[in-house]
Short mmCIF file of C-alpha atoms and ligand atoms in Angstrom, two decimals:
data_model
loop_
_atom_site.label_atom_id
_atom_site.label_comp_id
_atom_site.label_asym_id
_atom_site.label_seq_id
_atom_site.Cartn_x
_atom_site.Cartn_y
_atom_site.Cartn_z
CA MET G 1 125.89 126.89 71.12
CA THR G 2 127.63 127.71 68.11
CA GLY G 3 126.33 127.84 64.26
CA ILE G 4 122.90 128.15 63.22
CA PRO G 5 120.96 125.37 62.62
CA SER G 6 120.11 124.59 58.89
CA GLU G 7 116.99 123.43 59.87
CA VAL G 8 115.91 127.08 61.33
CA ALA G 9 114.37 128.72 58.16
CA GLU G 10 115.45 131.95 56.63
CA PRO G 11 112.24 133.44 57.94
CA ALA G 12 112.33 132.11 61.30
CA VAL G 13 115.81 134.33 62.06
CA GLU G 14 114.20 137.28 60.76
CA ARG G 15 112.00 137.13 63.28
CA LEU G 16 114.02 135.78 66.29
CA ARG G 17 116.67 138.57 65.39
CA ALA G 18 113.85 141.28 65.40
CA ALA G 19 112.84 139.30 69.16
CA GLY G 20 116.50 139.90 70.79
CA LEU G 21 116.96 136.15 70.31
CA ASP G 22 119.77 134.23 69.15
CA PRO G 23 118.65 131.85 66.36
CA ALA G 24 121.45 129.63 67.20
CA ALA G 25 121.08 129.27 71.20
CA LEU G 26 117.46 128.55 70.21
CA PRO G 27 116.26 125.19 71.94
CA ARG G 28 115.95 122.48 69.99
CA HIS G 29 112.75 121.14 72.21
CA LEU G 30 110.89 123.16 74.41
CA ALA G 31 108.75 121.40 77.89
CA VAL G 32 106.39 122.96 79.47
CA ILE G 33 104.69 121.91 82.53
CA MET G 34 101.42 124.42 82.01
CA ASP G 35 99.93 124.78 85.18
CA GLY G 36 98.03 128.13 87.60
CA ASN G 37 94.78 127.62 85.07
CA GLY G 38 92.67 126.74 88.47
CA ARG G 39 95.09 130.03 90.31
CA TRP G 40 94.13 131.83 87.15
CA ALA G 41 90.45 131.10 87.38
CA ARG G 42 90.17 131.44 91.44
CA ALA G 43 91.57 134.90 91.10
CA ARG G 44 89.03 136.07 89.50
CA GLY G 45 85.92 134.35 90.80
CA LEU G 46 85.19 132.31 87.51
CA PRO G 47 84.98 128.47 87.64
CA ARG G 48 88.39 126.15 87.05
CA ILE G 49 87.07 125.24 83.71
CA ALA G 50 87.55 128.82 82.81
CA GLY G 51 90.92 128.81 83.66
CA HIS G 52 91.60 125.80 81.68
CA ARG G 53 89.44 127.19 78.30
CA LYS G 54 92.05 130.45 78.72
CA GLY G 55 94.83 127.85 79.11
CA ALA G 56 93.93 126.37 75.61
CA ASP G 57 94.22 129.73 74.32
CA ALA G 58 97.70 130.39 75.59
CA VAL G 59 98.73 126.26 73.86
CA ARG G 60 97.17 128.13 70.04
CA ASP G 61 98.72 131.12 70.53
CA LEU G 62 102.35 129.64 71.75
CA VAL G 63 102.33 126.76 69.23
CA THR G 64 102.11 129.13 66.96
CA HIS G 65 104.75 131.58 68.26
CA CYS G 66 106.76 128.51 68.62
CA ALA G 67 106.34 127.75 64.77
CA GLU G 68 107.38 130.59 63.47
CA PHE G 69 110.54 131.11 65.40
CA GLY G 70 111.29 127.76 64.05
CA LEU G 71 111.44 125.81 66.67
CA GLN G 72 111.81 121.70 66.15
CA TYR G 73 109.99 120.42 69.15
CA LEU G 74 107.09 121.67 71.49
CA THR G 75 106.04 118.89 74.36
CA LEU G 76 102.73 120.38 76.52
CA TYR G 77 102.01 118.81 79.65
CA SER G 78 98.55 118.52 79.38
CA PHE G 79 96.69 115.78 81.46
CA SER G 80 98.64 113.71 83.92
CA SER G 81 98.20 110.14 84.56
CA GLU G 82 97.13 112.03 88.10
CA ASN G 83 94.82 114.57 86.71
CA TRP G 84 92.74 111.61 86.60
CA LYS G 85 91.84 112.10 90.41
CA ARG G 86 90.04 115.26 90.00
CA PRO G 87 86.71 115.90 90.24
CA LEU G 88 84.58 114.49 87.49
CA ALA G 89 83.51 117.81 86.18
CA GLU G 90 86.42 119.10 85.74
CA VAL G 91 88.14 116.15 84.12
CA GLU G 92 85.02 116.29 82.01
CA GLY G 93 85.10 119.73 81.47
CA LEU G 94 89.43 118.82 81.04
CA MET G 95 88.14 116.31 77.86
CA GLY G 96 85.75 118.72 76.07
CA LEU G 97 88.21 121.13 75.69
CA LEU G 98 90.82 118.40 74.70
CA ARG G 99 88.08 116.97 72.01
CA ARG G 100 87.12 120.45 70.94
CA TYR G 101 91.00 121.03 69.86
CA LEU G 102 90.93 118.68 68.71
CA GLN G 103 88.34 119.09 65.89
CA SER G 104 89.04 122.78 65.42
CA GLU G 105 92.92 122.84 65.27
CA ILE G 106 94.17 119.97 63.53
CA ASP G 107 93.61 121.62 59.78
CA THR G 108 95.27 124.92 61.42
CA LEU G 109 98.15 122.68 62.57
CA ASP G 110 98.72 121.01 59.07
CA ARG G 111 98.41 124.00 57.27
CA GLN G 112 101.64 125.48 59.80
CA ASN G 113 103.45 122.65 58.35
CA ILE G 114 103.57 121.29 62.08
CA ARG G 115 103.35 117.25 63.38
CA PHE G 116 101.27 116.55 65.61
CA ARG G 117 101.95 113.46 68.16
CA VAL G 118 100.82 112.38 72.00
CA ILE G 119 102.53 110.80 74.38
CA GLY G 120 100.78 109.15 77.53
CA ALA G 121 98.07 106.17 77.96
CA ARG G 122 95.98 106.72 75.10
CA GLY G 123 93.77 103.84 76.65
CA ARG G 124 92.40 106.28 79.07
CA LEU G 125 91.00 108.46 76.69
CA SER G 126 87.31 108.27 75.42
CA ALA G 127 87.08 106.06 72.54
CA ASP G 128 85.81 109.51 70.46
CA ILE G 129 88.72 111.37 71.40
CA GLN G 130 91.26 108.58 70.57
CA THR G 131 89.98 108.63 67.32
CA LEU G 132 90.49 111.97 66.64
CA ILE G 133 94.50 111.93 67.62
CA ALA G 134 94.94 108.72 65.44
CA LYS G 135 93.22 111.07 62.60
CA ALA G 136 95.49 114.32 63.79
CA GLU G 137 98.85 111.86 64.11
CA ALA G 138 97.86 110.38 60.40
CA GLN G 139 97.09 113.68 58.85
CA THR G 140 99.89 115.18 59.95
CA ALA G 141 103.02 112.46 59.36
CA ARG G 142 104.46 114.28 56.93
CA ASN G 143 104.61 117.20 58.07
CA SER G 144 107.88 119.10 58.59
CA GLY G 145 108.24 121.98 61.12
CA LEU G 146 107.63 121.76 64.29
CA THR G 147 106.36 118.39 66.17
CA LEU G 148 104.06 118.96 69.08
CA VAL G 149 103.82 116.66 71.87
CA LEU G 150 100.62 116.89 73.83
CA ALA G 151 101.74 114.67 77.07
CA LEU G 152 97.88 113.26 77.39
CA SER G 153 97.21 110.86 80.87
CA TYR G 154 101.20 111.06 81.09
CA GLY G 155 102.95 109.98 83.43
CA ALA G 156 106.78 108.85 83.61
CA ARG G 157 107.21 106.38 86.13
CA GLU G 158 104.23 104.78 84.22
CA GLU G 159 105.96 104.91 81.06
CA ILE G 160 109.09 103.50 82.65
CA THR G 161 107.34 100.87 83.54
CA LEU G 162 106.14 99.67 80.70
CA ALA G 163 109.43 100.07 78.84
CA VAL G 164 110.72 97.61 81.77
CA GLN G 165 107.88 95.08 80.95
CA THR G 166 108.88 96.15 77.04
CA LEU G 167 112.30 94.95 77.71
CA ALA G 168 111.85 92.24 79.89
CA THR G 169 109.91 90.77 77.46
CA ALA G 170 112.09 90.73 74.84
CA VAL G 171 115.19 89.18 76.65
CA ARG G 172 112.51 86.43 78.15
CA ASP G 173 111.54 85.82 74.33
CA GLY G 174 115.25 85.58 73.42
CA ARG G 175 115.13 88.45 71.06
CA LEU G 176 117.78 90.35 73.37
CA ALA G 177 120.08 89.84 75.72
CA VAL G 178 120.54 91.41 79.50
CA ASP G 179 123.91 93.28 78.65
CA GLN G 180 122.30 94.41 75.80
CA ILE G 181 120.17 96.92 78.16
CA ASP G 182 121.47 99.78 77.54
CA GLU G 183 120.89 103.32 77.58
CA ALA G 184 119.91 103.52 74.37
CA ALA G 185 117.93 100.36 74.45
CA ILE G 186 116.30 102.12 77.22
CA ALA G 187 114.99 105.33 75.57
CA ALA G 188 113.89 103.28 72.93
CA ALA G 189 111.62 101.95 74.54
CA LEU G 190 110.01 104.78 76.25
CA SER G 191 107.29 106.87 74.66
CA THR G 192 109.60 109.07 73.32
CA PRO G 193 112.12 107.04 70.73
CA ASP G 194 112.32 109.98 67.80
CA ILE G 195 112.45 112.71 69.66
CA PRO G 196 115.29 114.98 71.09
CA ASP G 197 115.43 115.10 75.04
CA PRO G 198 114.13 118.58 75.96
CA ASP G 199 116.71 120.93 76.57
CA VAL G 200 114.17 123.06 78.44
CA VAL G 201 111.88 121.90 81.21
CA LEU G 202 109.70 125.47 81.85
CA ARG G 203 106.98 125.27 84.38
CA THR G 204 104.52 128.53 85.32
CA SER G 205 102.83 129.51 88.02
CA GLY G 206 105.36 129.50 90.57
CA GLU G 207 105.50 125.49 91.81
CA GLN G 208 109.11 124.18 91.36
CA ARG G 209 108.81 120.53 90.54
CA LEU G 210 108.21 118.27 87.53
CA SER G 211 105.16 116.30 89.15
CA ASN G 212 106.06 112.52 87.32
CA PHE G 213 107.17 114.42 83.68
CA MET G 214 109.72 113.20 81.80
CA LEU G 215 111.80 112.04 84.57
CA TRP G 216 114.14 110.22 82.18
CA GLN G 217 114.32 112.56 79.08
CA ALA G 218 114.72 115.64 81.56
CA ALA G 219 118.02 114.51 82.26
CA TYR G 220 120.25 116.92 81.34
CA ALA G 221 117.49 119.84 81.08
CA GLU G 222 117.43 123.24 81.72
CA PHE G 223 114.43 123.82 84.63
CA ILE G 224 113.17 126.78 84.36
CA PHE G 225 110.75 128.67 86.76
CA THR G 226 108.04 131.41 86.20
CA ASP G 227 105.67 132.75 88.24
CA THR G 228 103.41 133.56 84.95
CA LEU G 229 100.56 132.08 85.31
CA TRP G 230 99.54 129.49 82.59
CA PRO G 231 96.43 131.83 80.78
CA ASP G 232 98.56 135.11 81.04
CA PHE G 233 102.04 133.01 79.54
CA ASP G 234 102.40 135.34 76.22
CA LYS G 235 104.75 135.88 73.05
CA ALA G 236 106.82 137.61 75.78
CA ALA G 237 106.82 135.69 78.14
CA LEU G 238 108.06 133.33 75.92
CA ILE G 239 110.63 135.39 74.44
CA ALA G 240 111.97 136.07 77.81
CA ALA G 241 112.13 132.18 79.06
CA LEU G 242 114.25 131.80 75.53
CA ARG G 243 116.54 134.69 76.19
CA THR G 244 117.32 132.90 80.24
CA TYR G 245 118.10 129.17 78.20
CA ALA G 246 120.78 130.98 75.75
CA GLN G 247 121.81 132.43 78.88
CA ARG G 248 122.95 129.68 80.39
CA ASP G 249 126.17 127.44 80.08
CA ARG G 250 125.48 123.97 79.40
CA ARG G 251 128.34 122.24 81.25
CA PHE G 252 127.05 118.15 80.55
CA GLY G 253 129.59 117.54 83.10
CA GLY G 254 132.41 118.67 81.65
CA VAL G 255 134.38 122.06 81.26
CA ASP G 256 133.10 125.37 80.77
CA GLY G 257 134.34 126.31 77.32
C1 IPE S 1 97.31 123.10 85.05
O1 IPE S 1 96.32 124.04 85.91
C2 IPE S 1 96.58 122.30 84.18
C3 IPE S 1 95.93 121.24 84.44
C4 IPE S 1 96.99 120.72 85.60
C5 IPE S 1 94.99 120.19 83.61
P1 IPE S 1 95.52 123.34 87.26
O2 IPE S 1 94.69 122.53 86.92
O3 IPE S 1 96.92 122.51 87.50
O4 IPE S 1 96.29 124.77 87.96
P2 IPE S 1 96.36 125.12 89.49
O5 IPE S 1 97.27 124.31 89.92
O6 IPE S 1 95.00 124.53 90.39
O7 IPE S 1 95.73 126.56 89.50
C1 IPE S 2 101.04 119.22 86.81
O1 IPE S 2 100.50 120.27 87.11
C2 IPE S 2 100.30 118.27 85.35
C3 IPE S 2 99.78 119.40 84.25
C4 IPE S 2 100.26 120.33 83.88
C5 IPE S 2 99.24 118.43 83.08
P1 IPE S 2 99.38 119.57 88.35
O2 IPE S 2 98.56 120.76 88.84
O3 IPE S 2 98.86 118.15 88.40
O4 IPE S 2 100.53 119.28 89.42
P2 IPE S 2 100.79 119.32 91.22
O5 IPE S 2 99.46 118.39 91.35
O6 IPE S 2 100.74 120.67 91.10
O7 IPE S 2 101.86 118.15 91.34
MG1 MG S 3 98.23 122.99 89.22
#
């Protein structure tokens, strides 16, 4: 990892250096499995939704820090395809927080030059939330700073299944030959055709699993697990994770150096 990416603007470089971070060793794409909201609330005798509310505050702060550090891509696993199994009241609480986030944050994201994107089965979300998402994506589409990807109603197996259907349909219709199905064709049929693979998958709350997150894209990601519960994940925790990443030796099957 040598050379400062030209995309990392000068103020970002200053901020990184001030935080003791090497701008040349910054991940291009940080993906976060934000876990532990429920346990954060339970430890305080509060309802689970209080943890989700505090978790949403942590999201706002993280997005700002990542944009200020000049990170290019941040993906946040916000609601999985499996999370629909949760009690209706919790699902509705989470959707309420999402609605409020979309209503109140998008102008701020836009001012921060952030491009907003959603991956996942958005058709399962309520119509008004789908409209807010479409509006947010359109409003911020031409921004050139951080790309913020929310994984909502997202499941990697579902994503891969849809990609297989897309490719099979193209073969059936004579638009694609079987031997044209290569890794690039599969990647292009996923929900992230224009987003580089995550360099880091970070999971909070001590759990060490992917929970159906980016199974294809995370093939060579560095995994960072921290016991910190998501609502407590602050700027210091982000800096610690970025330092851990900078110390990793990524060999991609090759040899050192
Ligand atoms: C993460 O926190 C938020 C979502 C999965 C939506 P959890 O709600 O999973 O919190 P724990 O794992 O129960 O502590
Ligand atoms: C993973 O967390 C999904 C999100 C963070 C959105 P979960 O809390 O749902 O995962 P499991 O059930 O512990 O695997
Ligand atoms: Mg959890």
